[in-house]
Short mmCIF file of C-alpha atoms in Angstrom, two decimals:
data_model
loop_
_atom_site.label_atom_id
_atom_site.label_comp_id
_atom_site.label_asym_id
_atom_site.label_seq_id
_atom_site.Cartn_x
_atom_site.Cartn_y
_atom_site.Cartn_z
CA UNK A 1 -20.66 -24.44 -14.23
CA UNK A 2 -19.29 -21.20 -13.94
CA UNK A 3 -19.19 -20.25 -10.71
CA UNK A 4 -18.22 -16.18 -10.81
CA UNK A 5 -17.98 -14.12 -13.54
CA UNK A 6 -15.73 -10.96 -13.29
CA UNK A 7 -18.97 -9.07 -14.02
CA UNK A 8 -21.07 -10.04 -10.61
CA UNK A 9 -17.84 -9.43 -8.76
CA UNK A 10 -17.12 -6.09 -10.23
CA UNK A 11 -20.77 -5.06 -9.96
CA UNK A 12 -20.94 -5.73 -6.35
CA UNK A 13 -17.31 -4.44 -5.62
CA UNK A 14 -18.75 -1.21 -7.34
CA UNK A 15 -21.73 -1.00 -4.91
CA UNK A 16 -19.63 -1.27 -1.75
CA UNK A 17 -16.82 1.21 -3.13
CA UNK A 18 -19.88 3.75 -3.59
CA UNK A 19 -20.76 3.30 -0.12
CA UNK A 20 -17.83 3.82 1.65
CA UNK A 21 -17.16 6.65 -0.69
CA UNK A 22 -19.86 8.64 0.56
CA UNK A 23 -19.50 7.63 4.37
CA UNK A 24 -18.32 10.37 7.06
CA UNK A 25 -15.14 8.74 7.94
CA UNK A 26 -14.44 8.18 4.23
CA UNK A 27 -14.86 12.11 3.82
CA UNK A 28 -13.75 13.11 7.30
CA UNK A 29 -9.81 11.33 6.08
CA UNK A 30 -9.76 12.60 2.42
CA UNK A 31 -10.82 15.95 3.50
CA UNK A 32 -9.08 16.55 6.22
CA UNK A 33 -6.31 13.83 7.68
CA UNK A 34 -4.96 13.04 4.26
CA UNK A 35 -4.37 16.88 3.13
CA UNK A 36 -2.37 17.34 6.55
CA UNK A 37 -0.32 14.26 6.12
CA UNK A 38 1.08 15.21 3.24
CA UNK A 39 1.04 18.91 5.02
CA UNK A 40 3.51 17.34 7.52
CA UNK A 41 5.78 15.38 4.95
CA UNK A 42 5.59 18.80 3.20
CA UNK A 43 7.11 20.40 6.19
CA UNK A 44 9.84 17.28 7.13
CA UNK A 45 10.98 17.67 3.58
CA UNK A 46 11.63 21.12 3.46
CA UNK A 47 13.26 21.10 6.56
CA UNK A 48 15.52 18.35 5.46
CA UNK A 49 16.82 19.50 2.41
CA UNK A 50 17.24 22.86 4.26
CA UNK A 51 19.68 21.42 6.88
CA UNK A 52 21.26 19.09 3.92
CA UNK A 53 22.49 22.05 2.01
CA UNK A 54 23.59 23.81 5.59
CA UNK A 55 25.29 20.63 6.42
CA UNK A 56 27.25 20.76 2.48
CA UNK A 57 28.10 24.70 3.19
CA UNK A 58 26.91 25.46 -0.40
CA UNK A 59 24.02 25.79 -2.28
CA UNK A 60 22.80 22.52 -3.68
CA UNK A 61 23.85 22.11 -7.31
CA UNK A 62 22.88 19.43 -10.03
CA UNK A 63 26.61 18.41 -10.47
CA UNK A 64 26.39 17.89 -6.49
CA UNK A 65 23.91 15.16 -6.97
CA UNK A 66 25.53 13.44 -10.06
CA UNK A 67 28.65 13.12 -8.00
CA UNK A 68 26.32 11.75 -4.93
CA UNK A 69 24.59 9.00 -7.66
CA UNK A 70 28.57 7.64 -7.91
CA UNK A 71 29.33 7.55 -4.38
CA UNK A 72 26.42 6.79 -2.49
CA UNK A 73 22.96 6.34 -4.69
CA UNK A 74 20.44 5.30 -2.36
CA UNK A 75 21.53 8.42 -0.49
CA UNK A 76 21.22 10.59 -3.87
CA UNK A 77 17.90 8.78 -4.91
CA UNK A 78 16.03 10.00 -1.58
CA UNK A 79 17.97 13.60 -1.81
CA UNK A 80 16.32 14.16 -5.67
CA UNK A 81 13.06 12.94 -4.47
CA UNK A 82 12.74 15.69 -1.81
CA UNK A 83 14.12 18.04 -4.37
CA UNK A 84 11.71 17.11 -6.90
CA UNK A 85 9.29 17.09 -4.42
CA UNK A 86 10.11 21.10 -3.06
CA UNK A 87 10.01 22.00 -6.92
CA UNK A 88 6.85 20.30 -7.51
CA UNK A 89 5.43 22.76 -4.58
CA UNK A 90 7.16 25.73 -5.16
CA UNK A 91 9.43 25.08 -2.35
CA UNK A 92 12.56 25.46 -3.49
CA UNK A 93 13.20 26.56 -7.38
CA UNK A 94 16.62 25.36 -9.55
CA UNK A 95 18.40 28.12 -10.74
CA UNK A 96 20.73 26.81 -13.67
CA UNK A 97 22.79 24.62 -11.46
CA UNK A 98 21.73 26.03 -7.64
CA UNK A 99 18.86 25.01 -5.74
CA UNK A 100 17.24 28.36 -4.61
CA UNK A 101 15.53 27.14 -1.17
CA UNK A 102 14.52 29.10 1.72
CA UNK A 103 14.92 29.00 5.99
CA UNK A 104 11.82 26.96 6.83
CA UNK A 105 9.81 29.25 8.35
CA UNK A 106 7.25 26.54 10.39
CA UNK A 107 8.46 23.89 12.69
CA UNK A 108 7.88 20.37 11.61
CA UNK A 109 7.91 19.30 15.21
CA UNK A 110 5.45 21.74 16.00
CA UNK A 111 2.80 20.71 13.76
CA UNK A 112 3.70 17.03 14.68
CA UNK A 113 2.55 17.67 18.31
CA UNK A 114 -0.46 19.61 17.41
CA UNK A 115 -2.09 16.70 14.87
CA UNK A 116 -1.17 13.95 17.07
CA UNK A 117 -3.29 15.77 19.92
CA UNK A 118 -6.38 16.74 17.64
CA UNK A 119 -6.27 13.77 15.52
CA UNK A 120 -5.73 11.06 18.10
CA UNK A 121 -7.61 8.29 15.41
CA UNK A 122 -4.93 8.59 13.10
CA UNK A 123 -2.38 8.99 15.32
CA UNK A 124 -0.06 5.78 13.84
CA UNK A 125 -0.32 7.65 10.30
CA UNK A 126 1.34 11.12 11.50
CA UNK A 127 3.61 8.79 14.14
CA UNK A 128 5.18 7.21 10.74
CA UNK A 129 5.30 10.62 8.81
CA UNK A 130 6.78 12.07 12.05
CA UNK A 131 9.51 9.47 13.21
CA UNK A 132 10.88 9.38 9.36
CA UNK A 133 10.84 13.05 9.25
CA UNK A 134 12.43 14.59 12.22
CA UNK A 135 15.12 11.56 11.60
CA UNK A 136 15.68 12.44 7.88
CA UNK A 137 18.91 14.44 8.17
CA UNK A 138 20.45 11.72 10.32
CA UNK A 139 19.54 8.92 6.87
CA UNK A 140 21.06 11.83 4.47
CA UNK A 141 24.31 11.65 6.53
CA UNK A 142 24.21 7.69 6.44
CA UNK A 143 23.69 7.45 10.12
CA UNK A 144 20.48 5.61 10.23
CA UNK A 145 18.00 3.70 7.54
CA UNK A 146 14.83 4.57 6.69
CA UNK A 147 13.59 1.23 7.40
CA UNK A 148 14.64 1.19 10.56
CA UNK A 149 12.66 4.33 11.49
CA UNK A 150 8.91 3.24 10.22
CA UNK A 151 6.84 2.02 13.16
CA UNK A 152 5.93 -1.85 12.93
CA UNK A 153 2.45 -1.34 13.59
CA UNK A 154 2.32 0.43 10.11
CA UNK A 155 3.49 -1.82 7.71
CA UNK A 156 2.01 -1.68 3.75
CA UNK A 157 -0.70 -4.27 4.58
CA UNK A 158 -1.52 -1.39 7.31
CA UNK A 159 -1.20 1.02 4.75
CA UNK A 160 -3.56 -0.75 2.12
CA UNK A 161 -6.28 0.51 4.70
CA UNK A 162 -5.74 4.32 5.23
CA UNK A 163 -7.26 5.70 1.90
CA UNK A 164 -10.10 3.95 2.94
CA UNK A 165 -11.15 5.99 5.86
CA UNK A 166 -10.25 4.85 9.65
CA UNK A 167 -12.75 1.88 9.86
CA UNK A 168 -13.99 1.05 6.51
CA UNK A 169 -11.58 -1.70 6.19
CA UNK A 170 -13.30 -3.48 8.26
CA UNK A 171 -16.25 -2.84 6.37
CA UNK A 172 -14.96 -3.58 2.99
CA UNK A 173 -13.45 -6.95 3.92
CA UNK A 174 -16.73 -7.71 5.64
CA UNK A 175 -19.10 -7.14 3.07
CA UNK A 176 -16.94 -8.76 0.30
CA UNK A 177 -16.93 -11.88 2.46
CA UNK A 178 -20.55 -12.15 2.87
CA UNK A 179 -20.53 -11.17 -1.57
CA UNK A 180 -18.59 -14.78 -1.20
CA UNK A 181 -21.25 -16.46 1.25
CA UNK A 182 -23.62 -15.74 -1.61
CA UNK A 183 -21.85 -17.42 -4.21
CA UNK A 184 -21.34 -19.83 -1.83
CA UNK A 185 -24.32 -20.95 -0.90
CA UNK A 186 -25.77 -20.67 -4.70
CA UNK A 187 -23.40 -23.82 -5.68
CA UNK A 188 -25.17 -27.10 -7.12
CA UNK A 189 -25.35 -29.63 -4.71
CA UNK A 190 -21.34 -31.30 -4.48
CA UNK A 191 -19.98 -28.10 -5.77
CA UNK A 192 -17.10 -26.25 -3.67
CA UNK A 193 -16.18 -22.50 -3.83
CA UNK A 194 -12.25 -22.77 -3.65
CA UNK A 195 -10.40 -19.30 -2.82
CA UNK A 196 -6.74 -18.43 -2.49
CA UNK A 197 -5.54 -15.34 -1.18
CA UNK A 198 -1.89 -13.89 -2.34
CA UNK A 199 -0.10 -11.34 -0.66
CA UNK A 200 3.05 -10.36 0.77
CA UNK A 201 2.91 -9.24 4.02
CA UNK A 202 0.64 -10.78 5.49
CA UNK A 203 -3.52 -12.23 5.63
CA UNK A 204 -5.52 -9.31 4.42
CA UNK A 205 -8.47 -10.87 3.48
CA UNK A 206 -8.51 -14.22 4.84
CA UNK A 207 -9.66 -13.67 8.71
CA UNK A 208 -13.01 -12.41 7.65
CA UNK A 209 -13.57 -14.88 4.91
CA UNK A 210 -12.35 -17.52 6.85
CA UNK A 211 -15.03 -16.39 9.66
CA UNK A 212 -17.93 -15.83 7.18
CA UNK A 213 -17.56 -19.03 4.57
CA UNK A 214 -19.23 -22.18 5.27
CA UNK A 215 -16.02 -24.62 5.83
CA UNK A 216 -18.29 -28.09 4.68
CA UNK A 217 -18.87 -26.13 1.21
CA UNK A 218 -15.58 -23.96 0.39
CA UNK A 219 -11.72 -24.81 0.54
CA UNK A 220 -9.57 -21.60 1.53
CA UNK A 221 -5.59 -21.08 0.85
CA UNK A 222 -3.22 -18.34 2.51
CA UNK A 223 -0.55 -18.03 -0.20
CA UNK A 224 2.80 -15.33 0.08
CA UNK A 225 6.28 -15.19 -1.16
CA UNK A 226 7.26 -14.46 2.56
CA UNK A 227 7.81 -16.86 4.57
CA UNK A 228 6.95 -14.12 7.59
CA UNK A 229 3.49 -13.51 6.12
CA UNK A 230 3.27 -17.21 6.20
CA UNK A 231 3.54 -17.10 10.15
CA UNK A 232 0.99 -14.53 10.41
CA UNK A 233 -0.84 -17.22 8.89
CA UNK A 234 -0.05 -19.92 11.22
CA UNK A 235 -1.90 -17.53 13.71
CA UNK A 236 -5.38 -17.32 11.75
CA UNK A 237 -4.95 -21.63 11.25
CA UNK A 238 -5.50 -21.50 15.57
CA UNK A 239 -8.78 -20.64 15.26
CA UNK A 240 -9.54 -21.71 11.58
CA UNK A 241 -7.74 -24.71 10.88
CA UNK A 242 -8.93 -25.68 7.85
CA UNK A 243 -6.69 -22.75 6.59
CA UNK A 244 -4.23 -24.14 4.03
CA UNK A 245 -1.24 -21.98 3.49
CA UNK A 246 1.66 -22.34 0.82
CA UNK A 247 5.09 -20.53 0.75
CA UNK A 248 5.26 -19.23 -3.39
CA UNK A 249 8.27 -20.47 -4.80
CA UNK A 250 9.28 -19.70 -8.38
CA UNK A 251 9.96 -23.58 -9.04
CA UNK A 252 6.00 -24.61 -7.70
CA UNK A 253 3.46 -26.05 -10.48
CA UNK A 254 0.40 -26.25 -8.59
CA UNK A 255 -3.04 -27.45 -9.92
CA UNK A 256 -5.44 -24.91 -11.89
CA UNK A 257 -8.36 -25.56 -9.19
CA UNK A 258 -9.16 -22.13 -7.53
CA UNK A 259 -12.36 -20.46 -8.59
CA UNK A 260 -11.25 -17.19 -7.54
CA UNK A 261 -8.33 -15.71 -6.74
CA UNK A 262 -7.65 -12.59 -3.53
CA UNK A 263 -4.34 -10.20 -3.89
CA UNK A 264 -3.59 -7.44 -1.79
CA UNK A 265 -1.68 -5.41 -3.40
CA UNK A 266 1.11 -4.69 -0.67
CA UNK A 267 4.21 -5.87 -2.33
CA UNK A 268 7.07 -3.63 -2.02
CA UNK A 269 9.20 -5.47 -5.26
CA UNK A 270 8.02 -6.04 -8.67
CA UNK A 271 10.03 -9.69 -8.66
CA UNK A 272 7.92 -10.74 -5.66
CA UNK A 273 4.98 -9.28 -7.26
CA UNK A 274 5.89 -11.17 -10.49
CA UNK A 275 6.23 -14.49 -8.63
CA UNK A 276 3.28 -14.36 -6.86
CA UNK A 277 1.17 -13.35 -9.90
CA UNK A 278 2.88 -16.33 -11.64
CA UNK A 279 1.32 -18.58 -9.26
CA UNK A 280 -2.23 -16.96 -9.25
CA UNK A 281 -2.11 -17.39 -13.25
CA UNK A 282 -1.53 -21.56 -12.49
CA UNK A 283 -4.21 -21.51 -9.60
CA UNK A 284 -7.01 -19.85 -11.21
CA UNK A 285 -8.96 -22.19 -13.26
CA UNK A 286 -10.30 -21.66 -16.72
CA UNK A 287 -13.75 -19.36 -16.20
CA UNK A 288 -12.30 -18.40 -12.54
CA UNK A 289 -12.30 -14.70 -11.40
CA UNK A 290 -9.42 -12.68 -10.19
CA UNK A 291 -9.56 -9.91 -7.66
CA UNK A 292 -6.67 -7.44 -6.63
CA UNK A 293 -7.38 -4.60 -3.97
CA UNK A 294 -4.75 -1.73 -3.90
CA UNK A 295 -3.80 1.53 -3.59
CA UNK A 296 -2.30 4.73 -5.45
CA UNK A 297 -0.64 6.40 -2.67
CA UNK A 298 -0.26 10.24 -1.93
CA UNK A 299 3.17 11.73 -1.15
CA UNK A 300 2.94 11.33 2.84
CA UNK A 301 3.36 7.89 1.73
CA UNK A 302 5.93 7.79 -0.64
CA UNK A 303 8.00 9.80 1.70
CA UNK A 304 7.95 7.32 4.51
CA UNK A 305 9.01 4.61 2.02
CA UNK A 306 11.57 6.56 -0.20
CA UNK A 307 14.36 3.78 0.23
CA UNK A 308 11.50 1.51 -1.72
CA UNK A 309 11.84 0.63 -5.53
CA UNK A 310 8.14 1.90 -5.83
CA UNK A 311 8.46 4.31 -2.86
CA UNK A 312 6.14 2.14 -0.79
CA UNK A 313 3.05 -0.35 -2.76
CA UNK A 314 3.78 -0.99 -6.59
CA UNK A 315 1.41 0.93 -8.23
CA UNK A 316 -1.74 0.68 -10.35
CA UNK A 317 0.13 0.80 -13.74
CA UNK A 318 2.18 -2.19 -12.37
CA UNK A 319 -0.52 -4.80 -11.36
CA UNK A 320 -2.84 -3.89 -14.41
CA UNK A 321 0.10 -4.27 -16.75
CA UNK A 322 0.65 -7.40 -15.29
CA UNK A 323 -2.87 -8.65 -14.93
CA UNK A 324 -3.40 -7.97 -18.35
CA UNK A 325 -0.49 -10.21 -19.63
CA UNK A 326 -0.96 -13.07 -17.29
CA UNK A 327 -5.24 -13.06 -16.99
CA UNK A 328 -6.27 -11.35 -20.16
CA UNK A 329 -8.16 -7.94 -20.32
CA UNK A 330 -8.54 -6.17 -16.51
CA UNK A 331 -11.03 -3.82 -15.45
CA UNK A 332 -10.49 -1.36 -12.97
CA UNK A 333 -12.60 0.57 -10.33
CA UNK A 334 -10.96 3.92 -8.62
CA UNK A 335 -12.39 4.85 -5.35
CA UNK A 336 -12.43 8.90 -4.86
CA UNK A 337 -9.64 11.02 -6.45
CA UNK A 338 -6.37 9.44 -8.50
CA UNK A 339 -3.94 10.06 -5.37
CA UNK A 340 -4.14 8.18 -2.17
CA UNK A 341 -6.84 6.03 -3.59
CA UNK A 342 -7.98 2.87 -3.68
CA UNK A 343 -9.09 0.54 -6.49
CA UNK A 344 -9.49 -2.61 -7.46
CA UNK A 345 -8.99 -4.87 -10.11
CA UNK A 346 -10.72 -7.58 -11.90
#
């Protein structure tokens, strides 16, 4: 019996999309708290470039950062980034081998105070824009890592969240959960709805599933390549603990039993990301659907995760070139505009 077709899924996943589309919050953080993020990375950048090229005594040159690539890349991969970046805005200009750049003329700093008084609901989002970019001449010098400077309580399974809107994650999660309670309760008589969620950070999906699904008619699995996400976990099997949960290992063969398979799409690595899909192609069963939830992030973003293969979450291109070699044909659903949004995949 086929239990869920990528066609009911996608249909329904379309509907909910729509509706958080057009919500205020939706509109309020596209329209407003997104453009200033990536006002503030806008202003870091500048600014740190700026003081790079003070701190060298010379104008930047090209030749400067092919000598940097030899010495000390990750420092020259984050330096042409901002360039690239400053070019892209009309920032900064290269003239044959200079950079031509200008004095900053408004203080990061400044508008870092400002937002994180008017726009107290995003606060964490300019907090991790903010602590990377007043800090950002200290990583060009060496002194410090960019890792070390992002805020825990903003991780990428945080992240997945923001192009959402403030609260519609919790709406999302909820209402794909009770999709799930449908095609639960619609089973012949005997029949279980068996689930695995993949990720690498940690649960993104499982707490409200876990809270919605009838546990006497569906089986649930927490599966990650991290063995950290795995204790986050251990925390949701307290209060559900009919939770399985399996560390992904390249070696494992499990059985083909899962009627549908949950990724969230916050892996940082495409050889994580290509273990873990590995293991969602031997899960899924023949007829079973697949469902991956990610997002195409704007620059405020990629900024904060520059020392990142990906510069933060793999992106779209990745998991539906992926997808389509382990699962077949994908379809795809794109939430709002093609930067800083989110989509899914069937």
């Amino acid at each position: 019996t086929e239990l869920l077709t990528v066609d009911n899924l996608q249909s329904r996943v379309a509907d909910i999309f729509a509706n958080i589309e057009q919500s205020a919050e939706y509109q309020h953080f596209h329209q407003e708290i997104d453009p200033l993020l990536d006002s503030l990375a806008d202003l870091y950048t500048h600014e740190a470039v700026w003081q790079y090229q003070q701190n060298v005594g010379t104008a930047l040159s090209q030749s400067h950062l092919q000598d940097l690539q030899i010495q000390q890349p990750a420092i020259q991969q984050l330096l042409e980034q901002l360039v690239n970046r400053l070019v892209q805005t009309g920032e900064a200009e290269w003239q044959d081998d200079l950079l031509a750049i200008t004095e900053p003329e408004t203080s990061a700093n400044a508008l870092w105070y400002s937002l994180s008084k008017d726009y107290s609901e995003a606060f964490n989002l300019f907090l991790l824009v903010a602590r990377v970019g007043m800090n950002l001449p200290r990583v060009l010098t060496g002194e410090v890592s960019l890792a070390s400077l992002r805020p825990a309580t903003v991780n990428l399974s945080n992240l997945l969240s923001a192009p959402l809107g403030l609260h519609n994650h919790a709406r999302l999660l909820q209402q794909v959960s009770d999709q799930l309670v449908q095609l639960q309760n619609a089973l012949p008589a005997g029949q279980r709805l068996r689930i695995v969620e993949i990720s690498e950070q940690g649960p993104w999906f499982s707490g409200y599933c876990l809270s919605s699904l009838n546990h006497d008619l569906s089986d649930f699995c927490y599966s990650s390549t991290n063995s950290e996400a795995l204790e986050k976990a251990a925390i949701l099997q307290e209060s559900h603990p009919q939770l399985e949960s399996v560390l992904i290992e390249s070696g494992l063969t499990p059985e083909a039993d899962y009627d549908l398979v949950l990724i969230a799409g916050d892996f940082a690595t495409p050889s994580q990301a290509e273990i873990a899909l590995g293991y969602a192609q031997k899960v899924l069963r023949s007829g079973g659907a697949c469902l991956l939830y990610g997002i195409e992030p704007g620059y405020w973003h990629h900024f904060s995760h520059a020392d990142l293969p990906a510069y933060g979450v793999l992106p779209q291109e990745f998991w539906t070139q992926q997808l389509e070699q382990r699962l077949g044909s994908t379809n795809s659903l794109v939430m709002g505009d093609a930067e800083n949004a989110a989509y899914a995949l069937f």
